[in-house]
Amino acid sequence: MSASLAPECSEAKERYDTCFINWYSEKYLRGQTKPSKECEELFEIYKTCLNKALKEKGIYDMIEEARKTGPEIRATSKR
Amino acid sequence: MVKFFETNFSYDYQWPAVTLAYFLRYPNPYSTHVVSSDTLSSFVNPETGNLHITRLHLKRGKLPASVARFIPKIKESYILERSVIDARNQRMCTESRNLDWEGVLSVVENQEYVPAADPARTDVKTIVKFESRLGHRKREEEKRGFFQGWGTSGVRASLEVVGRSRMRDGLMKSREGMKLVLEQLRERGFVGVVKEQRQGGWERWKKVWRGDHGMEEAR
């Protein structure tokens, strides 16, 4: 799995990534779309670490702005 | 926003596997310029069941000399990647855009992944839009200094030409990376992929694959 931008968050990221990929392949792709509580908890830990690092690098605001202003992606199915 | 590139491609794998590979695609031997990948958010829309994921990738810039003379200070680039997965209808849409070049050179890549007519395969449509808005933005004031003395339209033309050839090259590499991850998934499963990535054994795989990755471009 890929490294985190912030080395201090790599461990939290790896735990979350593993959880997510397991949930995605075992549940979500099989039609069980309910989010995993376990993954959400792991994500909170990872996110806290990552946001701190993004702020320290001075790129947090730039990213938040881009997330807000970018166009929405549609995923309506017309097949 | 100018659309300058559109291409169709098919992976020889089923849609679920391709979407999984999309999230596992870094690191691979074709993505050595990707320094890091982080998830910024992930949520399921309770009404639609669609999964929305936002990730941030840091890529080391290998700028060609013709561009570097215009933008000498850019060495790395943040890419914001947003994807929506509709598992019920088997459709995944992704958007990737570079952040820090915004206002100078903005490249937006949209992809749509759907099962092919042959359900053992997955079709990917890629549209790349490109924008170079030199001097069009207030927050780009400081960057404008670089471009004074160059005709803005000339700079833009240079950037567009370089952007286009780099885009083709980049798309080909990202496909090869995806194919390698897909192959690993098929042979060894998710655990095998992660193990390989952790041990950095990709060079070996690259050798195995070399000479056996003919392009299957639809057009």
PDB file of C-alpha atoms in Angstrom:
ATOM      1  CA  MET A   1       0.000   0.000   0.000  1.00  0.00           C
ATOM      2  CA  SER A   2       1.116   3.505  -0.679  1.00  0.00           C
ATOM      3  CA  ALA A   3       2.857   5.708   1.840  1.00  0.00           C
ATOM      4  CA  SER A   4       1.234   8.644   3.588  1.00  0.00           C
ATOM      5  CA  LEU A   5       2.279  12.197   2.879  1.00  0.00           C
ATOM      6  CA  ALA A   6       3.073  12.347   6.576  1.00  0.00           C
ATOM      7  CA  PRO A   7       5.341   9.472   7.703  1.00  0.00           C
ATOM      8  CA  GLU A   8       3.960   9.741  11.252  1.00  0.00           C
ATOM      9  CA  CYS A   9       0.504   8.832   9.891  1.00  0.00           C
ATOM     10  CA  SER A  10       1.622   5.770   7.920  1.00  0.00           C
ATOM     11  CA  GLU A  11       0.694   3.274  10.607  1.00  0.00           C
ATOM     12  CA  ALA A  12      -2.807   4.728  11.074  1.00  0.00           C
ATOM     13  CA  LYS A  13      -3.194   4.892   7.308  1.00  0.00           C
ATOM     14  CA  GLU A  14      -2.207   1.277   6.827  1.00  0.00           C
ATOM     15  CA  ARG A  15      -4.733   0.110   9.413  1.00  0.00           C
ATOM     16  CA  TYR A  16      -7.462   2.129   7.760  1.00  0.00           C
ATOM     17  CA  ASP A  17      -6.503   1.107   4.207  1.00  0.00           C
ATOM     18  CA  THR A  18      -6.530  -2.571   5.109  1.00  0.00           C
ATOM     19  CA  CYS A  19      -9.933  -2.187   6.755  1.00  0.00           C
ATOM     20  CA  PHE A  20     -11.309  -0.245   3.805  1.00  0.00           C
ATOM     21  CA  ILE A  21     -10.084  -2.678   1.149  1.00  0.00           C
ATOM     22  CA  ASN A  22     -11.487  -5.632   3.078  1.00  0.00           C
ATOM     23  CA  TRP A  23     -14.840  -3.895   3.502  1.00  0.00           C
ATOM     24  CA  TYR A  24     -14.867  -2.749  -0.117  1.00  0.00           C
ATOM     25  CA  SER A  25     -14.150  -6.178  -1.598  1.00  0.00           C
ATOM     26  CA  GLU A  26     -16.029  -8.340   0.899  1.00  0.00           C
ATOM     27  CA  LYS A  27     -19.072  -6.163   1.601  1.00  0.00           C
ATOM     28  CA  TYR A  28     -19.540  -3.167  -0.625  1.00  0.00           C
ATOM     29  CA  LEU A  29     -18.918  -4.899  -3.954  1.00  0.00           C
ATOM     30  CA  ARG A  30     -21.298  -7.642  -2.827  1.00  0.00           C
ATOM     31  CA  GLY A  31     -24.146  -5.219  -2.330  1.00  0.00           C
ATOM     32  CA  GLN A  32     -23.779  -4.569   1.398  1.00  0.00           C
ATOM     33  CA  THR A  33     -23.429  -0.804   1.187  1.00  0.00           C
ATOM     34  CA  LYS A  34     -23.704  -0.103   4.921  1.00  0.00           C
ATOM     35  CA  PRO A  35     -20.454   1.600   6.044  1.00  0.00           C
ATOM     36  CA  SER A  36     -18.149  -0.297   8.366  1.00  0.00           C
ATOM     37  CA  LYS A  37     -18.082   1.103  11.894  1.00  0.00           C
ATOM     38  CA  GLU A  38     -14.617  -0.330  12.422  1.00  0.00           C
ATOM     39  CA  CYS A  39     -13.236   1.412   9.330  1.00  0.00           C
ATOM     40  CA  GLU A  40     -14.898   4.692  10.282  1.00  0.00           C
ATOM     41  CA  GLU A  41     -13.207   4.610  13.682  1.00  0.00           C
ATOM     42  CA  LEU A  42      -9.835   3.847  12.125  1.00  0.00           C
ATOM     43  CA  PHE A  43     -10.390   6.629   9.624  1.00  0.00           C
ATOM     44  CA  GLU A  44     -10.999   9.181  12.403  1.00  0.00           C
ATOM     45  CA  ILE A  45      -7.604   8.367  13.928  1.00  0.00           C
ATOM     46  CA  TYR A  46      -5.896   8.566  10.534  1.00  0.00           C
ATOM     47  CA  LYS A  47      -7.722  11.780   9.588  1.00  0.00           C
ATOM     48  CA  THR A  48      -6.758  13.541  12.817  1.00  0.00           C
ATOM     49  CA  CYS A  49      -3.118  12.740  12.142  1.00  0.00           C
ATOM     50  CA  LEU A  50      -3.308  13.678   8.460  1.00  0.00           C
ATOM     51  CA  ASN A  51      -5.147  16.986   8.942  1.00  0.00           C
ATOM     52  CA  LYS A  52      -2.542  18.062  11.470  1.00  0.00           C
ATOM     53  CA  ALA A  53       0.206  17.308   8.939  1.00  0.00           C
ATOM     54  CA  LEU A  54      -1.622  19.090   6.106  1.00  0.00           C
ATOM     55  CA  LYS A  55      -1.977  22.194   8.292  1.00  0.00           C
ATOM     56  CA  GLU A  56       1.696  22.050   9.251  1.00  0.00           C
ATOM     57  CA  LYS A  57       2.638  21.878   5.584  1.00  0.00           C
ATOM     58  CA  GLY A  58       0.380  24.859   4.915  1.00  0.00           C
ATOM     59  CA  ILE A  59      -1.671  23.047   2.273  1.00  0.00           C
ATOM     60  CA  TYR A  60      -4.815  22.289   4.282  1.00  0.00           C
ATOM     61  CA  ASP A  61      -6.697  25.414   3.125  1.00  0.00           C
ATOM     62  CA  MET A  62      -5.692  24.946  -0.507  1.00  0.00           C
ATOM     63  CA  ILE A  63      -7.064  21.415  -0.482  1.00  0.00           C
ATOM     64  CA  GLU A  64     -10.273  22.368   1.308  1.00  0.00           C
ATOM     65  CA  GLU A  65     -10.850  25.152  -1.187  1.00  0.00           C
ATOM     66  CA  ALA A  66     -10.289  22.832  -4.145  1.00  0.00           C
ATOM     67  CA  ARG A  67     -12.662  20.267  -2.673  1.00  0.00           C
ATOM     68  CA  LYS A  68     -15.388  22.881  -2.382  1.00  0.00           C
ATOM     69  CA  THR A  69     -15.006  24.628  -5.694  1.00  0.00           C
ATOM     70  CA  GLY A  70     -14.408  21.670  -7.976  1.00  0.00           C
ATOM     71  CA  PRO A  71     -17.237  20.376 -10.118  1.00  0.00           C
ATOM     72  CA  GLU A  72     -19.351  17.569  -8.752  1.00  0.00           C
ATOM     73  CA  ILE A  73     -18.983  14.169 -10.316  1.00  0.00           C
ATOM     74  CA  ARG A  74     -22.185  12.573 -11.404  1.00  0.00           C
ATOM     75  CA  ALA A  75     -22.685   8.880 -10.944  1.00  0.00           C
ATOM     76  CA  THR A  76     -26.192   8.577 -12.258  1.00  0.00           C
ATOM     77  CA  SER A  77     -26.606   5.417 -14.222  1.00  0.00           C
ATOM     78  CA  LYS A  78     -28.155   5.615 -17.610  1.00  0.00           C
ATOM     79  CA  ARG A  79     -27.374   2.181 -18.780  1.00  0.00           C
TER      80      ARG A  79
ATOM     81  CA  MET B   1     -11.717  24.488 -20.266  1.00  0.00           C
ATOM     82  CA  VAL B   2     -10.526  22.799 -23.422  1.00  0.00           C
ATOM     83  CA  LYS B   3     -11.061  19.130 -24.046  1.00  0.00           C
ATOM     84  CA  PHE B   4      -7.963  17.878 -25.737  1.00  0.00           C
ATOM     85  CA  PHE B   5      -7.820  14.159 -25.263  1.00  0.00           C
ATOM     86  CA  GLU B   6     -10.273  11.309 -25.250  1.00  0.00           C
ATOM     87  CA  THR B   7      -9.478   7.630 -25.341  1.00  0.00           C
ATOM     88  CA  ASN B   8     -11.187   4.296 -24.789  1.00  0.00           C
ATOM     89  CA  PHE B   9      -9.560   1.246 -23.357  1.00  0.00           C
ATOM     90  CA  SER B  10     -10.573  -2.192 -22.086  1.00  0.00           C
ATOM     91  CA  TYR B  11      -9.114  -4.161 -19.219  1.00  0.00           C
ATOM     92  CA  ASP B  12      -9.266  -7.907 -19.479  1.00  0.00           C
ATOM     93  CA  TYR B  13     -10.816  -8.158 -16.014  1.00  0.00           C
ATOM     94  CA  GLN B  14     -14.261  -7.879 -14.483  1.00  0.00           C
ATOM     95  CA  TRP B  15     -15.536  -4.551 -13.206  1.00  0.00           C
ATOM     96  CA  PRO B  16     -15.271  -5.333  -9.439  1.00  0.00           C
ATOM     97  CA  ALA B  17     -11.613  -6.311  -9.782  1.00  0.00           C
ATOM     98  CA  VAL B  18     -10.779  -3.215 -11.828  1.00  0.00           C
ATOM     99  CA  THR B  19     -12.330  -0.883  -9.259  1.00  0.00           C
ATOM    100  CA  LEU B  20     -10.425  -2.650  -6.482  1.00  0.00           C
ATOM    101  CA  ALA B  21      -7.200  -2.300  -8.455  1.00  0.00           C
ATOM    102  CA  TYR B  22      -7.936   1.393  -8.875  1.00  0.00           C
ATOM    103  CA  PHE B  23      -7.727   1.865  -5.104  1.00  0.00           C
ATOM    104  CA  LEU B  24      -4.678  -0.390  -4.804  1.00  0.00           C
ATOM    105  CA  ARG B  25      -2.796   0.892  -7.828  1.00  0.00           C
ATOM    106  CA  TYR B  26      -0.044   2.705  -5.919  1.00  0.00           C
ATOM    107  CA  PRO B  27       2.729   1.825  -5.572  1.00  0.00           C
ATOM    108  CA  ASN B  28       3.614  -0.022  -8.754  1.00  0.00           C
ATOM    109  CA  PRO B  29       6.730   0.042 -10.944  1.00  0.00           C
ATOM    110  CA  TYR B  30       5.116   2.455 -13.371  1.00  0.00           C
ATOM    111  CA  SER B  31       4.283   4.962 -10.660  1.00  0.00           C
ATOM    112  CA  THR B  32       7.655   5.656  -9.110  1.00  0.00           C
ATOM    113  CA  HIS B  33       6.872   9.383  -9.364  1.00  0.00           C
ATOM    114  CA  VAL B  34       3.969   8.960  -6.934  1.00  0.00           C
ATOM    115  CA  VAL B  35       5.366   9.801  -3.518  1.00  0.00           C
ATOM    116  CA  SER B  36       2.269   9.328  -1.395  1.00  0.00           C
ATOM    117  CA  SER B  37      -1.463   8.677  -1.439  1.00  0.00           C
ATOM    118  CA  ASP B  38      -3.863   9.662   1.299  1.00  0.00           C
ATOM    119  CA  THR B  39      -7.601   9.323   1.735  1.00  0.00           C
ATOM    120  CA  LEU B  40      -9.265  12.611   2.650  1.00  0.00           C
ATOM    121  CA  SER B  41     -12.814  11.339   2.889  1.00  0.00           C
ATOM    122  CA  SER B  42     -14.905   8.268   2.237  1.00  0.00           C
ATOM    123  CA  PHE B  43     -18.641   8.014   2.638  1.00  0.00           C
ATOM    124  CA  VAL B  44     -21.634   6.076   1.395  1.00  0.00           C
ATOM    125  CA  ASN B  45     -24.646   8.119   0.329  1.00  0.00           C
ATOM    126  CA  PRO B  46     -27.430   6.361   2.265  1.00  0.00           C
ATOM    127  CA  GLU B  47     -30.019   7.149  -0.400  1.00  0.00           C
ATOM    128  CA  THR B  48     -28.147   5.960  -3.466  1.00  0.00           C
ATOM    129  CA  GLY B  49     -25.715   3.514  -1.878  1.00  0.00           C
ATOM    130  CA  ASN B  50     -22.967   5.207  -3.902  1.00  0.00           C
ATOM    131  CA  LEU B  51     -19.499   5.315  -2.399  1.00  0.00           C
ATOM    132  CA  HIS B  52     -17.697   8.675  -2.603  1.00  0.00           C
ATOM    133  CA  ILE B  53     -13.945   8.747  -2.089  1.00  0.00           C
ATOM    134  CA  THR B  54     -11.577  11.692  -2.127  1.00  0.00           C
ATOM    135  CA  ARG B  55      -7.850  11.078  -2.151  1.00  0.00           C
ATOM    136  CA  LEU B  56      -4.744  13.228  -2.312  1.00  0.00           C
ATOM    137  CA  HIS B  57      -1.695  12.057  -4.225  1.00  0.00           C
ATOM    138  CA  LEU B  58       1.692  13.712  -4.182  1.00  0.00           C
ATOM    139  CA  LYS B  59       3.599  13.313  -7.412  1.00  0.00           C
ATOM    140  CA  ARG B  60       7.183  14.222  -7.977  1.00  0.00           C
ATOM    141  CA  GLY B  61       7.370  16.460 -10.966  1.00  0.00           C
ATOM    142  CA  LYS B  62       9.577  15.332 -13.780  1.00  0.00           C
ATOM    143  CA  LEU B  63       9.055  18.442 -15.814  1.00  0.00           C
ATOM    144  CA  PRO B  64      10.469  18.439 -19.321  1.00  0.00           C
ATOM    145  CA  ALA B  65      13.041  21.129 -19.926  1.00  0.00           C
ATOM    146  CA  SER B  66      10.759  23.039 -22.277  1.00  0.00           C
ATOM    147  CA  VAL B  67       8.274  23.575 -19.465  1.00  0.00           C
ATOM    148  CA  ALA B  68      10.795  23.912 -16.668  1.00  0.00           C
ATOM    149  CA  ARG B  69      12.145  27.094 -18.232  1.00  0.00           C
ATOM    150  CA  PHE B  70       8.722  28.645 -17.722  1.00  0.00           C
ATOM    151  CA  ILE B  71       8.008  27.242 -14.288  1.00  0.00           C
ATOM    152  CA  PRO B  72      11.385  26.681 -12.691  1.00  0.00           C
ATOM    153  CA  LYS B  73      10.150  26.213  -9.143  1.00  0.00           C
ATOM    154  CA  ILE B  74       7.592  23.460  -9.527  1.00  0.00           C
ATOM    155  CA  LYS B  75       9.057  20.153  -8.449  1.00  0.00           C
ATOM    156  CA  GLU B  76       6.071  18.354  -7.056  1.00  0.00           C
ATOM    157  CA  SER B  77       2.386  18.381  -7.585  1.00  0.00           C
ATOM    158  CA  TYR B  78      -0.657  17.564  -5.485  1.00  0.00           C
ATOM    159  CA  ILE B  79      -3.398  15.667  -7.257  1.00  0.00           C
ATOM    160  CA  LEU B  80      -6.930  15.675  -5.894  1.00  0.00           C
ATOM    161  CA  GLU B  81      -8.737  12.502  -6.942  1.00  0.00           C
ATOM    162  CA  ARG B  82     -12.472  12.098  -6.476  1.00  0.00           C
ATOM    163  CA  SER B  83     -14.333   8.947  -7.323  1.00  0.00           C
ATOM    164  CA  VAL B  84     -17.924   7.779  -7.116  1.00  0.00           C
ATOM    165  CA  ILE B  85     -18.668   4.079  -7.196  1.00  0.00           C
ATOM    166  CA  ASP B  86     -22.145   2.820  -7.982  1.00  0.00           C
ATOM    167  CA  ALA B  87     -21.847  -0.890  -7.205  1.00  0.00           C
ATOM    168  CA  ARG B  88     -25.508  -1.637  -7.951  1.00  0.00           C
ATOM    169  CA  ASN B  89     -25.233  -0.443 -11.530  1.00  0.00           C
ATOM    170  CA  GLN B  90     -21.528  -1.236 -11.821  1.00  0.00           C
ATOM    171  CA  ARG B  91     -20.297   2.178 -12.718  1.00  0.00           C
ATOM    172  CA  MET B  92     -17.319   4.127 -11.391  1.00  0.00           C
ATOM    173  CA  CYS B  93     -16.552   7.749 -12.252  1.00  0.00           C
ATOM    174  CA  THR B  94     -13.285   9.391 -11.294  1.00  0.00           C
ATOM    175  CA  GLU B  95     -11.890  12.871 -11.538  1.00  0.00           C
ATOM    176  CA  SER B  96      -8.268  13.839 -10.956  1.00  0.00           C
ATOM    177  CA  ARG B  97      -6.957  17.367 -11.023  1.00  0.00           C
ATOM    178  CA  ASN B  98      -3.684  18.972 -10.116  1.00  0.00           C
ATOM    179  CA  LEU B  99      -3.889  21.546  -7.362  1.00  0.00           C
ATOM    180  CA  ASP B 100      -0.779  23.638  -7.152  1.00  0.00           C
ATOM    181  CA  TRP B 101      -0.449  24.409 -10.827  1.00  0.00           C
ATOM    182  CA  GLU B 102      -3.956  25.716 -10.797  1.00  0.00           C
ATOM    183  CA  GLY B 103      -4.128  28.986 -12.617  1.00  0.00           C
ATOM    184  CA  VAL B 104      -0.992  28.150 -14.581  1.00  0.00           C
ATOM    185  CA  LEU B 105      -1.647  24.727 -15.973  1.00  0.00           C
ATOM    186  CA  SER B 106      -4.692  22.833 -14.876  1.00  0.00           C
ATOM    187  CA  VAL B 107      -5.204  19.285 -16.071  1.00  0.00           C
ATOM    188  CA  VAL B 108      -8.446  17.491 -15.249  1.00  0.00           C
ATOM    189  CA  GLU B 109      -8.813  13.820 -16.062  1.00  0.00           C
ATOM    190  CA  ASN B 110     -12.243  12.165 -15.977  1.00  0.00           C
ATOM    191  CA  GLN B 111     -12.664   8.428 -16.263  1.00  0.00           C
ATOM    192  CA  GLU B 112     -15.697   6.215 -16.451  1.00  0.00           C
ATOM    193  CA  TYR B 113     -15.423   2.490 -15.750  1.00  0.00           C
ATOM    194  CA  VAL B 114     -18.267   0.203 -16.838  1.00  0.00           C
ATOM    195  CA  PRO B 115     -18.550  -3.504 -17.680  1.00  0.00           C
ATOM    196  CA  ALA B 116     -17.915  -4.172 -21.374  1.00  0.00           C
ATOM    197  CA  ALA B 117     -20.372  -5.986 -23.631  1.00  0.00           C
ATOM    198  CA  ASP B 118     -18.318  -9.040 -22.693  1.00  0.00           C
ATOM    199  CA  PRO B 119     -18.775  -8.948 -18.887  1.00  0.00           C
ATOM    200  CA  ALA B 120     -15.332 -10.474 -18.385  1.00  0.00           C
ATOM    201  CA  ARG B 121     -13.917  -7.150 -19.529  1.00  0.00           C
ATOM    202  CA  THR B 122     -14.176  -3.560 -18.322  1.00  0.00           C
ATOM    203  CA  ASP B 123     -14.362  -0.493 -20.532  1.00  0.00           C
ATOM    204  CA  VAL B 124     -12.700   2.742 -19.496  1.00  0.00           C
ATOM    205  CA  LYS B 125     -13.373   6.035 -21.158  1.00  0.00           C
ATOM    206  CA  THR B 126     -10.868   8.769 -20.373  1.00  0.00           C
ATOM    207  CA  ILE B 127     -11.418  12.433 -21.095  1.00  0.00           C
ATOM    208  CA  VAL B 128      -8.720  14.937 -20.295  1.00  0.00           C
ATOM    209  CA  LYS B 129      -9.493  18.591 -20.126  1.00  0.00           C
ATOM    210  CA  PHE B 130      -6.847  21.160 -20.020  1.00  0.00           C
ATOM    211  CA  GLU B 131      -6.701  24.743 -18.998  1.00  0.00           C
ATOM    212  CA  SER B 132      -3.880  27.240 -18.864  1.00  0.00           C
ATOM    213  CA  ARG B 133      -5.204  30.497 -17.530  1.00  0.00           C
ATOM    214  CA  LEU B 134      -2.139  32.608 -17.345  1.00  0.00           C
ATOM    215  CA  GLY B 135      -2.776  35.833 -15.530  1.00  0.00           C
ATOM    216  CA  HIS B 136      -6.479  35.110 -15.208  1.00  0.00           C
ATOM    217  CA  ARG B 137      -6.437  34.689 -11.492  1.00  0.00           C
ATOM    218  CA  LYS B 138      -5.773  37.074  -8.677  1.00  0.00           C
ATOM    219  CA  ARG B 139      -4.027  34.548  -6.501  1.00  0.00           C
ATOM    220  CA  GLU B 140      -1.586  33.857  -9.300  1.00  0.00           C
ATOM    221  CA  GLU B 141      -0.167  37.395  -9.095  1.00  0.00           C
ATOM    222  CA  GLU B 142       3.211  36.230  -7.851  1.00  0.00           C
ATOM    223  CA  LYS B 143       3.562  33.571 -10.525  1.00  0.00           C
ATOM    224  CA  ARG B 144       2.870  36.086 -13.236  1.00  0.00           C
ATOM    225  CA  GLY B 145       6.402  37.373 -12.856  1.00  0.00           C
ATOM    226  CA  PHE B 146       7.734  34.308 -14.647  1.00  0.00           C
ATOM    227  CA  PHE B 147       5.671  34.971 -17.669  1.00  0.00           C
ATOM    228  CA  GLN B 148       6.380  38.611 -18.195  1.00  0.00           C
ATOM    229  CA  GLY B 149       8.444  38.949 -21.293  1.00  0.00           C
ATOM    230  CA  TRP B 150       6.917  35.846 -22.823  1.00  0.00           C
ATOM    231  CA  GLY B 151       3.893  36.242 -24.994  1.00  0.00           C
ATOM    232  CA  THR B 152       1.105  34.695 -22.976  1.00  0.00           C
ATOM    233  CA  SER B 153      -0.367  32.897 -25.959  1.00  0.00           C
ATOM    234  CA  GLY B 154       3.034  31.500 -26.891  1.00  0.00           C
ATOM    235  CA  VAL B 155       3.601  30.168 -23.413  1.00  0.00           C
ATOM    236  CA  ARG B 156       0.154  28.661 -23.430  1.00  0.00           C
ATOM    237  CA  ALA B 157       0.770  26.940 -26.749  1.00  0.00           C
ATOM    238  CA  SER B 158       4.043  25.459 -25.470  1.00  0.00           C
ATOM    239  CA  LEU B 159       2.395  24.215 -22.331  1.00  0.00           C
ATOM    240  CA  GLU B 160      -0.431  22.654 -24.286  1.00  0.00           C
ATOM    241  CA  VAL B 161       1.868  20.798 -26.668  1.00  0.00           C
ATOM    242  CA  VAL B 162       4.000  19.435 -23.859  1.00  0.00           C
ATOM    243  CA  GLY B 163       0.918  18.657 -21.771  1.00  0.00           C
ATOM    244  CA  ARG B 164      -0.573  16.609 -24.556  1.00  0.00           C
ATOM    245  CA  SER B 165       2.404  14.329 -25.174  1.00  0.00           C
ATOM    246  CA  ARG B 166       2.985  13.885 -21.455  1.00  0.00           C
ATOM    247  CA  MET B 167      -0.645  12.962 -21.044  1.00  0.00           C
ATOM    248  CA  ARG B 168      -0.411  10.096 -23.537  1.00  0.00           C
ATOM    249  CA  ASP B 169       2.735   8.845 -21.866  1.00  0.00           C
ATOM    250  CA  GLY B 170       1.189   9.139 -18.411  1.00  0.00           C
ATOM    251  CA  LEU B 171      -1.992   7.353 -19.419  1.00  0.00           C
ATOM    252  CA  MET B 172      -0.035   4.470 -20.889  1.00  0.00           C
ATOM    253  CA  LYS B 173       2.040   4.116 -17.733  1.00  0.00           C
ATOM    254  CA  SER B 174      -1.009   4.230 -15.472  1.00  0.00           C
ATOM    255  CA  ARG B 175      -2.646   1.475 -17.525  1.00  0.00           C
ATOM    256  CA  GLU B 176       0.423  -0.699 -17.262  1.00  0.00           C
ATOM    257  CA  GLY B 177       0.470  -0.118 -13.516  1.00  0.00           C
ATOM    258  CA  MET B 178      -3.197  -1.050 -13.225  1.00  0.00           C
ATOM    259  CA  LYS B 179      -2.652  -4.199 -15.282  1.00  0.00           C
ATOM    260  CA  LEU B 180       0.196  -5.260 -13.044  1.00  0.00           C
ATOM    261  CA  VAL B 181      -1.924  -4.789  -9.913  1.00  0.00           C
ATOM    262  CA  LEU B 182      -4.824  -6.651 -11.578  1.00  0.00           C
ATOM    263  CA  GLU B 183      -2.534  -9.539 -12.464  1.00  0.00           C
ATOM    264  CA  GLN B 184      -1.345  -9.702  -8.862  1.00  0.00           C
ATOM    265  CA  LEU B 185      -4.928  -9.625  -7.605  1.00  0.00           C
ATOM    266  CA  ARG B 186      -5.818 -12.520  -9.857  1.00  0.00           C
ATOM    267  CA  GLU B 187      -2.755 -14.576  -8.999  1.00  0.00           C
ATOM    268  CA  ARG B 188      -2.420 -13.891  -5.326  1.00  0.00           C
ATOM    269  CA  GLY B 189      -5.365 -11.881  -4.061  1.00  0.00           C
ATOM    270  CA  PHE B 190      -5.379  -8.676  -2.089  1.00  0.00           C
ATOM    271  CA  VAL B 191      -2.959  -9.950   0.552  1.00  0.00           C
ATOM    272  CA  GLY B 192      -0.502 -10.885  -2.195  1.00  0.00           C
ATOM    273  CA  VAL B 193      -0.654  -7.409  -3.703  1.00  0.00           C
ATOM    274  CA  VAL B 194       0.005  -5.696  -0.398  1.00  0.00           C
ATOM    275  CA  LYS B 195       2.848  -8.071   0.415  1.00  0.00           C
ATOM    276  CA  GLU B 196       4.466  -7.421  -2.945  1.00  0.00           C
ATOM    277  CA  GLN B 197       4.103  -3.669  -2.519  1.00  0.00           C
ATOM    278  CA  ARG B 198       5.580  -3.818   0.957  1.00  0.00           C
ATOM    279  CA  GLN B 199       8.568  -5.901  -0.085  1.00  0.00           C
ATOM    280  CA  GLY B 200       9.199  -3.736  -3.106  1.00  0.00           C
ATOM    281  CA  GLY B 201       9.493  -6.775  -5.318  1.00  0.00           C
ATOM    282  CA  TRP B 202       8.004  -4.916  -8.249  1.00  0.00           C
ATOM    283  CA  GLU B 203      11.210  -4.770 -10.230  1.00  0.00           C
ATOM    284  CA  ARG B 204      11.064  -8.516 -10.601  1.00  0.00           C
ATOM    285  CA  TRP B 205       7.517  -8.260 -11.847  1.00  0.00           C
ATOM    286  CA  LYS B 206       8.389  -5.548 -14.242  1.00  0.00           C
ATOM    287  CA  LYS B 207      10.962  -7.834 -15.828  1.00  0.00           C
ATOM    288  CA  VAL B 208       8.451 -10.625 -16.121  1.00  0.00           C
ATOM    289  CA  TRP B 209       6.049  -8.267 -17.761  1.00  0.00           C
ATOM    290  CA  ARG B 210       8.489  -6.564 -20.035  1.00  0.00           C
ATOM    291  CA  GLY B 211       7.859  -7.447 -23.628  1.00  0.00           C
ATOM    292  CA  ASP B 212       4.409  -8.687 -22.800  1.00  0.00           C
ATOM    293  CA  HIS B 213       2.322  -5.587 -22.445  1.00  0.00           C
ATOM    294  CA  GLY B 214       0.977  -4.813 -25.866  1.00  0.00           C
ATOM    295  CA  MET B 215      -1.382  -1.883 -25.966  1.00  0.00           C
ATOM    296  CA  GLU B 216      -4.993  -2.765 -26.427  1.00  0.00           C
ATOM    297  CA  GLU B 217      -6.135   0.696 -27.278  1.00  0.00           C
ATOM    298  CA  ALA B 218      -9.581   0.775 -28.814  1.00  0.00           C
ATOM    299  CA  ARG B 219      -8.644   3.745 -30.938  1.00  0.00           C
TER     300      ARG B 219
END
